[in-house]
Coordinates of C-alpha atoms in Angstrom, one line a residue:
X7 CA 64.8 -233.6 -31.9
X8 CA 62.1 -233.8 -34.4
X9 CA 62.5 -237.4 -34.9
X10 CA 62.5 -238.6 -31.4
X11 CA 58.9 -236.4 -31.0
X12 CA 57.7 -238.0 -34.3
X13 CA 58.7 -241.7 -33.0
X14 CA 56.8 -241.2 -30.3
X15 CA 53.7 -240.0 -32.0
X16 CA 53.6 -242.8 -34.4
X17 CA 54.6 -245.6 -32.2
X18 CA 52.0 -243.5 -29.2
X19 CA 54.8 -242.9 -26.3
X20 CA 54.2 -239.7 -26.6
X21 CA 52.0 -238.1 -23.6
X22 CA 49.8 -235.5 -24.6
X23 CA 48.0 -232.9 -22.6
X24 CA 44.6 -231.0 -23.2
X25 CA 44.6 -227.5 -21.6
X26 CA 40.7 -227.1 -20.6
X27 CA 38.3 -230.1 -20.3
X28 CA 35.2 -228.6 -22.0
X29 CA 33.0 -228.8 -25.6
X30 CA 36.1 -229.0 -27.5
X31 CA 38.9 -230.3 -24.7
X32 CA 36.9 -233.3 -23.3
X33 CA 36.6 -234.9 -26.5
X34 CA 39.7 -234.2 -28.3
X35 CA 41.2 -235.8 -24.9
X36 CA 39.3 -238.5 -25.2
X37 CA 39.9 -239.1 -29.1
X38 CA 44.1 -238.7 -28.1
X39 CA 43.5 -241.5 -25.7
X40 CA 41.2 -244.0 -27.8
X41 CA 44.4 -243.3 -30.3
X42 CA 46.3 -245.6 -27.9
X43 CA 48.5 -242.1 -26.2
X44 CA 48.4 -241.1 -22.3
X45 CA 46.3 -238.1 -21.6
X46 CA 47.0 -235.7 -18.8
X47 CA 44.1 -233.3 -18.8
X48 CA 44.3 -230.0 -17.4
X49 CA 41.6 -227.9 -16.2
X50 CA 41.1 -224.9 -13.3
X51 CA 37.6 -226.2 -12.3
X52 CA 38.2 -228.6 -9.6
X53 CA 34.5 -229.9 -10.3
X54 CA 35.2 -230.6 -13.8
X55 CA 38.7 -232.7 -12.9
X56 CA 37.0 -234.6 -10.1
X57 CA 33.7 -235.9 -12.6
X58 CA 36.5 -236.8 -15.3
X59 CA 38.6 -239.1 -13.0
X60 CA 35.6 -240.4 -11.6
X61 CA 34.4 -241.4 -15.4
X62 CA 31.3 -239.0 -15.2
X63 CA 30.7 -237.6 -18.8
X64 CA 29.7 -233.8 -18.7
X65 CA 29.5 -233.5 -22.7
X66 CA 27.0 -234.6 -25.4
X67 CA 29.6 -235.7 -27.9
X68 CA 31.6 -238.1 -25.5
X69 CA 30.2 -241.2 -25.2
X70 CA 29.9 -242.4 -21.7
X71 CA 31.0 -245.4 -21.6
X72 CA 34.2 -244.2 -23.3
X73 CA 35.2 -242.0 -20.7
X74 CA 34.6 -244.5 -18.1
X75 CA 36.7 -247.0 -20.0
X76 CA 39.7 -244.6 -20.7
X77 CA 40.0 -243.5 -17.3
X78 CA 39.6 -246.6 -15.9
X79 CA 42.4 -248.1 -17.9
X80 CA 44.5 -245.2 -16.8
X81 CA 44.9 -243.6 -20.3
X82 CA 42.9 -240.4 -19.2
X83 CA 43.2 -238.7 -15.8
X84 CA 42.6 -235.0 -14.5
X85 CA 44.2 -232.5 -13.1
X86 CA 44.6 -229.0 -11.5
X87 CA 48.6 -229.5 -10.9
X88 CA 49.5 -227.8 -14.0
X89 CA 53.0 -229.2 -12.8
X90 CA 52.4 -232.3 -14.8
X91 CA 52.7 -230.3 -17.6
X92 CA 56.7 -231.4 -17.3
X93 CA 55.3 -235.4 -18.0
X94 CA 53.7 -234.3 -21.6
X95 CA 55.4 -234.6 -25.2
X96 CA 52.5 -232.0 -26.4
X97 CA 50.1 -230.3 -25.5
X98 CA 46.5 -228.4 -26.8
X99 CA 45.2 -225.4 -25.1
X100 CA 41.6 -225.5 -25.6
X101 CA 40.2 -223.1 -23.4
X102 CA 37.6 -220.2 -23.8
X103 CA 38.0 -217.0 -25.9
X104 CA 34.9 -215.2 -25.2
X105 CA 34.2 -211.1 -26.3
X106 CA 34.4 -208.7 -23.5
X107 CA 31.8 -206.0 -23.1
X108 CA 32.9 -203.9 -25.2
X109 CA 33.2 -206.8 -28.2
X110 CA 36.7 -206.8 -28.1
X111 CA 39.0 -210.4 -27.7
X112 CA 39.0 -211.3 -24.3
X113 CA 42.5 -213.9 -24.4
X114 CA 43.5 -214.1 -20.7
X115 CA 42.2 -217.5 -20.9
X116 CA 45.1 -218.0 -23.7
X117 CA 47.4 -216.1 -21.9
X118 CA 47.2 -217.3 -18.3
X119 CA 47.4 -220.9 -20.0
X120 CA 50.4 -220.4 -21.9
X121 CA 52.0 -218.7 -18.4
X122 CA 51.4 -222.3 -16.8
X123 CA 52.7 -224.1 -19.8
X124 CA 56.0 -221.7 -19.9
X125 CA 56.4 -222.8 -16.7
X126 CA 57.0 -226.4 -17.4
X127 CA 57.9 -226.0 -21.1
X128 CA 60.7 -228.7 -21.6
X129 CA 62.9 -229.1 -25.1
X130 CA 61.2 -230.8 -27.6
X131 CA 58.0 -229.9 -26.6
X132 CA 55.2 -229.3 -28.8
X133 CA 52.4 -226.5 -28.3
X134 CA 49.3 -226.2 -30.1
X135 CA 46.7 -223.7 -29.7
X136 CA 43.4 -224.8 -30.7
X137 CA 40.8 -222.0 -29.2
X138 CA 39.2 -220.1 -31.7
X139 CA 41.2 -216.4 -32.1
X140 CA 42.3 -213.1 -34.4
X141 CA 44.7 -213.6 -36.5
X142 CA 48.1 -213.2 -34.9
X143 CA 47.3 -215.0 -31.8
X144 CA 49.5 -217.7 -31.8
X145 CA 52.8 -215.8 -33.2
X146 CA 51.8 -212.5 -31.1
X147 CA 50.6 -213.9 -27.7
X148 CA 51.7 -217.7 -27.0
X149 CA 54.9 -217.5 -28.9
X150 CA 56.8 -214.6 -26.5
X151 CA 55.2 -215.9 -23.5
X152 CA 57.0 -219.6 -24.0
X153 CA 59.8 -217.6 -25.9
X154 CA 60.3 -215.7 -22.7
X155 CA 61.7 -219.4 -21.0
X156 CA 65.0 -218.9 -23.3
X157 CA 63.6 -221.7 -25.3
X158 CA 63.4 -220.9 -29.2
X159 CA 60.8 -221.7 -31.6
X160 CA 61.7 -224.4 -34.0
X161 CA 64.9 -225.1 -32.3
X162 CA 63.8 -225.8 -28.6
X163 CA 60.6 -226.6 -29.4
X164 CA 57.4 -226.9 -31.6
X165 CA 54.2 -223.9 -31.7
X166 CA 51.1 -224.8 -34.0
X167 CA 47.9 -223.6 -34.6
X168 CA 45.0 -226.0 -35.2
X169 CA 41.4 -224.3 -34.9
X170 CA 39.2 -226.1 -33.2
X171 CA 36.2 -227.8 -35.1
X172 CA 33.2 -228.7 -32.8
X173 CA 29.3 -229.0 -33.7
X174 CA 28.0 -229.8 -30.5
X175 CA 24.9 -232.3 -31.7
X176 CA 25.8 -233.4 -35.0
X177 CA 25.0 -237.1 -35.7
X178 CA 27.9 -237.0 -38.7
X179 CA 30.5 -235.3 -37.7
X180 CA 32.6 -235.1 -34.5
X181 CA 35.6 -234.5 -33.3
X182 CA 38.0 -237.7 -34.7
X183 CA 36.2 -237.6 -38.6
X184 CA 36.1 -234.1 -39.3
X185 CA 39.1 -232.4 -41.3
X186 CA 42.0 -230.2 -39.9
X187 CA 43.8 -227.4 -40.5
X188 CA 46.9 -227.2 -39.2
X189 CA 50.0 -224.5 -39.5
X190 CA 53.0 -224.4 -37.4
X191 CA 55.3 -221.2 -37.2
X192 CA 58.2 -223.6 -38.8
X193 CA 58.2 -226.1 -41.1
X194 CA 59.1 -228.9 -38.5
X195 CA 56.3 -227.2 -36.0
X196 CA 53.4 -227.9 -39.4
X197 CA 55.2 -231.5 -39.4
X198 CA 55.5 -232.8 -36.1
X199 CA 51.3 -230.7 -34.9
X200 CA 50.5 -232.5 -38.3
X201 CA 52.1 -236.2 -37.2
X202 CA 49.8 -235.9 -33.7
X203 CA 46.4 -235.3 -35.2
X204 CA 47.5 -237.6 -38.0
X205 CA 47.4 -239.9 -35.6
X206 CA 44.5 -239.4 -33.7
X207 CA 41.5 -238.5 -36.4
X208 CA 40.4 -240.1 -39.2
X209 CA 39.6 -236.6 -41.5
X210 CA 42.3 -235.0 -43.4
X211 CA 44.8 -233.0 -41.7
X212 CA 45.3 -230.1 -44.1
X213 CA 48.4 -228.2 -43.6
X214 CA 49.0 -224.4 -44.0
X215 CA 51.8 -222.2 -44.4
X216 CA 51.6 -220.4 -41.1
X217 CA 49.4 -220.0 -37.9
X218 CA 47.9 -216.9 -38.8
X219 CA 46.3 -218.6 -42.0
X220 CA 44.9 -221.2 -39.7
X221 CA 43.6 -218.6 -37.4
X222 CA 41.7 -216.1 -40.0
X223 CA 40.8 -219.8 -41.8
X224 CA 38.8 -221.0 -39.0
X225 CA 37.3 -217.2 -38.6
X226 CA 36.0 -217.0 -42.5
X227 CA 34.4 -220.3 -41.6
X228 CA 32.0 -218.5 -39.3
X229 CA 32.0 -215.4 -40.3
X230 CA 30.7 -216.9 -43.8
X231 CA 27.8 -219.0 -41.6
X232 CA 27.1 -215.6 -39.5
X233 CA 26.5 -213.0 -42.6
X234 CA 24.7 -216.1 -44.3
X235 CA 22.2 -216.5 -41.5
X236 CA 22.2 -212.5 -41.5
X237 CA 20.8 -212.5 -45.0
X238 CA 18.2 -215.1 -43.8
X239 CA 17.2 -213.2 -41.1
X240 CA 16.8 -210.1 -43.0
X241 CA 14.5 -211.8 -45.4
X242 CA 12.7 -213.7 -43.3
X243 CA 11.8 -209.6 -42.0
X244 CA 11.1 -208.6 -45.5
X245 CA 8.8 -211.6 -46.4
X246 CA 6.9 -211.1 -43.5
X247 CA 6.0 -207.7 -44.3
X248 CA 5.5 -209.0 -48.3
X249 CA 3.0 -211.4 -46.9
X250 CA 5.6 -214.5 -48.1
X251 CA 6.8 -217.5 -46.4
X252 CA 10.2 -217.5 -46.2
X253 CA 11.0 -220.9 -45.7
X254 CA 9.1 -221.5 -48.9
X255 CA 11.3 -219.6 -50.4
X256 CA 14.4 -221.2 -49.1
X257 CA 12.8 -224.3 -50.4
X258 CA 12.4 -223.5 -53.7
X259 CA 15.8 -221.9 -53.9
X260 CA 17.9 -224.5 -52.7
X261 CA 16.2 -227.1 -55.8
X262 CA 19.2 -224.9 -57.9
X263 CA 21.9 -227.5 -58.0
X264 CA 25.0 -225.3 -57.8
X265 CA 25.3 -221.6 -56.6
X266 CA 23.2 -221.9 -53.5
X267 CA 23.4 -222.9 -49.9
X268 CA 20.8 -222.6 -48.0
X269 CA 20.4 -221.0 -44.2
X270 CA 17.8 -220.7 -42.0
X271 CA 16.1 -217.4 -40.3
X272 CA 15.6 -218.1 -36.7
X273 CA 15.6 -216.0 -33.2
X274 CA 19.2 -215.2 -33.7
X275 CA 22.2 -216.4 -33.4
X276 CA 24.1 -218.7 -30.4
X277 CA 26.9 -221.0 -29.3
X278 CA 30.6 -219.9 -29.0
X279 CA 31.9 -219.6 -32.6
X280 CA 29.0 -217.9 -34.6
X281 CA 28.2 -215.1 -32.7
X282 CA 31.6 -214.3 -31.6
X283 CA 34.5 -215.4 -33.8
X284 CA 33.6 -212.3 -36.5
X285 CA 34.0 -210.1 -34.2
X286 CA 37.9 -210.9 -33.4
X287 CA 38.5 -210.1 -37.0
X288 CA 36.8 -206.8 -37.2
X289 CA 38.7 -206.1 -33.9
X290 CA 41.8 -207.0 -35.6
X291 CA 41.3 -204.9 -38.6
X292 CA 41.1 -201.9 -37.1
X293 CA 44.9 -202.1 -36.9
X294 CA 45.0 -201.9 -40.4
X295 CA 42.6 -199.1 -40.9
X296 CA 39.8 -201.2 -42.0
X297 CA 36.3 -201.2 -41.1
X298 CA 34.7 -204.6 -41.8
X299 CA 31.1 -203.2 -42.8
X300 CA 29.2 -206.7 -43.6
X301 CA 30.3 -208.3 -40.5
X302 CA 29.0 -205.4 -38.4
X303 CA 25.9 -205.1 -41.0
X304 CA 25.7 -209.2 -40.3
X305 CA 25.9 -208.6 -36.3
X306 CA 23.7 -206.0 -36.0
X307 CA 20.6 -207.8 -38.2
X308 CA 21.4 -211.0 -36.1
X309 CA 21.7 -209.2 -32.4
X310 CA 18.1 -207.5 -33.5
X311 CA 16.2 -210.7 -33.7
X312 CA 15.3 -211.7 -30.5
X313 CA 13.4 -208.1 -30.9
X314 CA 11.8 -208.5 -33.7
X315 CA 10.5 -212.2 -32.1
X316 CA 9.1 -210.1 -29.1
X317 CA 7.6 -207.5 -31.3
X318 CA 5.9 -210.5 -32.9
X319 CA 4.5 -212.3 -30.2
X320 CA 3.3 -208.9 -28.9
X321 CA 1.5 -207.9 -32.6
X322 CA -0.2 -211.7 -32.6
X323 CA -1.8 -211.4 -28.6
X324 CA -2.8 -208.0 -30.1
X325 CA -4.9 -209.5 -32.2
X326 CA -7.0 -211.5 -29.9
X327 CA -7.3 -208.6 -27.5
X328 CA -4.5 -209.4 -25.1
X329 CA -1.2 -207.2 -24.0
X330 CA 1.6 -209.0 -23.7
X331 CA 1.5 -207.8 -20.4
X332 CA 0.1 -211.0 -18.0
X333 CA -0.6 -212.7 -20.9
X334 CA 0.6 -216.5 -20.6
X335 CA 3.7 -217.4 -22.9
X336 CA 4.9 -220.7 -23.0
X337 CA 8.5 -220.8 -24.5
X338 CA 9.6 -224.1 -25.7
X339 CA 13.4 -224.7 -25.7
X340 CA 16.1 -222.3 -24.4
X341 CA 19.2 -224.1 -26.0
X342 CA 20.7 -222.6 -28.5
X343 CA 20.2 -225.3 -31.2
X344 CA 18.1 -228.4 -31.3
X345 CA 19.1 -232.0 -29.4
X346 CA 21.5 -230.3 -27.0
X347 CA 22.0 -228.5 -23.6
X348 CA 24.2 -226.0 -24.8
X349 CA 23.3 -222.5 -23.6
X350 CA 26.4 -220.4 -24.8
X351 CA 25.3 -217.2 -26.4
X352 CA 21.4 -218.5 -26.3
X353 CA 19.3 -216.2 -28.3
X354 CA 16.1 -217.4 -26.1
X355 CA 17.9 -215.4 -23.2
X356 CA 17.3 -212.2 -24.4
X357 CA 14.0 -213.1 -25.6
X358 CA 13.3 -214.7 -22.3
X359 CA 14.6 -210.8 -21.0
X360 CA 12.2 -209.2 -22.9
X361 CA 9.6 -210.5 -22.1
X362 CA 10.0 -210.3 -18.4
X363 CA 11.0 -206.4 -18.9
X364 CA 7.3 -206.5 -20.7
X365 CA 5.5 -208.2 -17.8
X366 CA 4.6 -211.5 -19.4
X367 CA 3.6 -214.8 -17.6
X368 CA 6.6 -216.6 -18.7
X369 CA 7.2 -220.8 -18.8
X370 CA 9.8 -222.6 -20.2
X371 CA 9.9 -226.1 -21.0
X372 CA 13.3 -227.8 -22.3
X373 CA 13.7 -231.3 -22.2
X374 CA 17.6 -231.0 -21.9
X375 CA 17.9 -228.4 -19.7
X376 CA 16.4 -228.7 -16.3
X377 CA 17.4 -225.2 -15.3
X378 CA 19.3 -222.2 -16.5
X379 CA 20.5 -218.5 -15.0
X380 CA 19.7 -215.3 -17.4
X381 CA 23.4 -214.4 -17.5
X382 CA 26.8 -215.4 -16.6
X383 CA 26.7 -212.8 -13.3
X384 CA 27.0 -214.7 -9.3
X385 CA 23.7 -212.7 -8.4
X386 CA 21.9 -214.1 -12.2
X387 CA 18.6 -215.3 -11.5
X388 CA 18.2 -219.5 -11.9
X389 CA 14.5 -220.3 -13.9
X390 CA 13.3 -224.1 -13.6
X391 CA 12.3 -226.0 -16.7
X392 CA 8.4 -227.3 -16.7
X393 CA 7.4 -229.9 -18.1
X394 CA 5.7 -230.0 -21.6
X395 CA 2.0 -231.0 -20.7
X396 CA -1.5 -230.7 -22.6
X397 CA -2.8 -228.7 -19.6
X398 CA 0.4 -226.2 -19.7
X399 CA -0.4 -225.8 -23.4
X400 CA -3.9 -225.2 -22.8
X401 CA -3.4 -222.6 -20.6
X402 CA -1.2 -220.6 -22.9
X403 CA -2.4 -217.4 -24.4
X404 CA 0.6 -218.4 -26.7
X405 CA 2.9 -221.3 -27.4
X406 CA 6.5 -219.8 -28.7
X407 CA 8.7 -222.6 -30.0
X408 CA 12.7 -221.2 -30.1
X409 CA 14.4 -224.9 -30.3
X410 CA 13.1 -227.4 -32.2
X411 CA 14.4 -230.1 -30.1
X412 CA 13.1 -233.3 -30.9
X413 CA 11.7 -234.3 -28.2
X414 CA 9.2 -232.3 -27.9
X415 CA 5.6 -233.6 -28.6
X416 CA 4.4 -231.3 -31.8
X417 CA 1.8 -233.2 -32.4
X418 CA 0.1 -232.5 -28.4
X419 CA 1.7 -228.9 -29.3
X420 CA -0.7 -228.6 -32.6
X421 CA -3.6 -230.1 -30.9
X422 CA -3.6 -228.3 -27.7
X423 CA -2.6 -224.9 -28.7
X424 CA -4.5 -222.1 -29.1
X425 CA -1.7 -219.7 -30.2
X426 CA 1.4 -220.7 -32.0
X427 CA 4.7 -218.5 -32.9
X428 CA 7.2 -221.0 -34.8
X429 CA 10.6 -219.6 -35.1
X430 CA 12.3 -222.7 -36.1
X431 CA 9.3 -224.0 -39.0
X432 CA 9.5 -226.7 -36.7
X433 CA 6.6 -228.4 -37.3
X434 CA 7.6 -229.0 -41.5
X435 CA 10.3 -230.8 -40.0
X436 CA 8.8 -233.3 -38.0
X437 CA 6.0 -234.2 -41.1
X438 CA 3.2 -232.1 -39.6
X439 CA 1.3 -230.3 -42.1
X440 CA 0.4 -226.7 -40.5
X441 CA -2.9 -226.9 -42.5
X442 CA -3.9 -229.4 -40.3
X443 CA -3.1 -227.5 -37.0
X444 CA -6.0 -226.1 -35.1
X445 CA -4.7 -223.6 -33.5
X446 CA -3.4 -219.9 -34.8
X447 CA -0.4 -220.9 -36.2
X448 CA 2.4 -218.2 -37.3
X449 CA 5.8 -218.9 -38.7
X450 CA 9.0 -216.1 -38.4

């Protein structure tokens, strides 16, 4: 059985499907498919599987003329009939794993997935999850849902965990070059989830002994980047009351050649992975009486920035005279990171709440997103974009710059400005000396 699965994956018979067409389904789906296999893809969003089969690109790291190509040569199509799970060899579920409200896991996504898969699951098979999870996921939650078919693992058919590996807006690495961990609940499940992205990417595919090392890997990833950026942050509030720049200190610090990796403060923290992922672990080790104490530490400096930002703004209109109260605040960018339209876990939302609860005269102008909703609730309220204009700048008791994007004009911003709050030290990036802006400038 494991050679007739691994024929097809290196001579690319093999049909694969993607469970959830978004950041990390769409192009993975679209890598499988340049990679010469038949994609099914499978996603609960009837919007989302009518734009992909008619070639319409939703996602800044596909390229669009990719898509149109693949789906016009019939090697990608779309699909809410999770029925056709019976046509695929293998299969990646890719699908959210957000916190509830209470920070706990939320994996219903996970679950109700693998229910439709166990449906359809055929011998032979292989399964891998790919969204990002505790430890214990794969083995604990997939594994007796498909088990529950009669099917076994490793004799029926294959289970795998591959974290997923996504940097929505980076110019070097994407989905087919970067590395990937892989580990399979057998020895032939590591082999045959190995043989697939083997050949699909170009990075390494590293293999591990079991899923649950795959699964706390990909969380030490980003819990490393999120208590890293919680030390940033935290200086960046100690330097300010020190009367130092802190991004001259990160400078200086990151000219030592070895022992140093240098983060960035900023208004905190967003996008799926950072934010969230720790927080599945420190769930998860409260079933073995442990209380993770610098990821909560690292949370709680992080979630307290968009504060300290407001408390900012509010202590610089002070000193001109002005509440922040009707004062005009010009925001610019309300993605979470530069270049893109990604608003998951934002940190300019509950900035942007803030200062509405405070009664400022708020704008925001993002050149990749035209218009946004405060929160994921039906009754949210929707704010429009403006456009970034000399007379809009003008008008602003202050300018607050949140995303650096690069679009944005920062040489207008400099000259037309009266007020300036840089959270990102945006301006060092693009060349501009702040000695040579006019206005009050201020950096976090």
């Amino acid at each position: 059985m494991t050679n007739v699965l691994l024929e097809k994956l290196e001579n690319r018979s093999a049909v694969i499907g993607v469970v959830g067409l978004g950041y990390v389904g769409l192009p993975l789906a679209v890598e499988k498919a340049k990679a010469g296999f038949r994609v099914i893809g499978f996603d609960v969003l009837q919007h989302r599987v009518d734009e992909v089969n008619r070639g319409i690109n939703y996602i800044g790291d596909v390229v669009d003329e990719e898509l149109k190509e693949l789906v016009a040569s019939g090697k990608i199509m779309a699909t809410t009939d999770y029925s056709k799970i019976g046509e695929v060899d293998a299969v990646a579920i890719c699908v959210p794993t957000p916190l509830d409200k209470y920070q706990q896991p939320d994996v219903s996504y996970v679950e109700s997935s693998s229910k439709d898969i166990a449906k359809y699951l055929h011998p032979g098979m292989l399964v891998v999850l790919e969204s990002t999870t505790y430890p214990g996921t794969t083995e604990e939650v997939v594994g007796p849902i498909l088990e529950a078919t009669g099917l076994k693992i490793g004799q029926d058919f294959y289970l795998a965990y591959s974290p997923e590996r996504v940097d929505p807006g980076n110019k070097t690495f994407n989905t087919k070059n970067t590395p990937k961990v892989v580990g399979g609940v057998t020895a032939d499940c590591t082999k045959v989830a190995a043989a697939m992205y083997r050949a699909v990417l170009e990075g390494e595919v590293h293999e591990v002994s079991s899923p649950k090392v795959a699964e706390m890997e990909k969380i030490f990833e980003n819990t490393f980047r999120n208590i890293n950026i919680g030390l940033a942050n935290e200086m960046a509030i100690l330097c300010h009351k020190m009367g130092i720049d802190i991004w001259e200190v990160i400078d200086a610090a990151k000219t030592k050649p070895y022992g140093f990796m240098a983060f960035y403060p900023g208004p905190g923290l967003g996008g799926h992975c950072i934010p969230i992922d720790p927080f599945y672990l420190t769930w998860k080790a409260r079933e073995y009486n442990y209380h993770t104490r610098l990821i909560e530490c690292s949370g709680e400096i992080n979630n307290a920035m968009p504060e300290f930002v407001v408390d900012r703004t509010m202590k610089i209109l002070n000193r001109y005279g002005k509440a922040l109260a009707g004062s005009k605040v010009l925001v610019l960018g309300v993605a979470y990171k530069k270049d893109i339209d990604d608003m998951r876990e934002s940190p300019v939302l509950p900035i942007l709440e803030l200062l509405e609860m405070y009664h400022a005269d708020v704008e925001v102008a993002d050149p990749h997103v035209p218009s946004f909703r405060f929160s994921h609730s039906a009754d949210a309220k929707v704010m429009k974009t403006v456009e970034l204009t000399a007379d809009r700048l003008q008008n602003a008791d202050l300018v607050l710059l949140t995303t650096d994007h690069s679009a944005f004009d920062y040489e207008m911003i400099a000259r037309e400005s009266k007020v300036i709050f840089d959270t990102r030290n945006a301006f060092k990036g693009v060349g501009i000396s702040t000695s040579s802006i006019q206005a009050d400038y201020e950096k976090l």
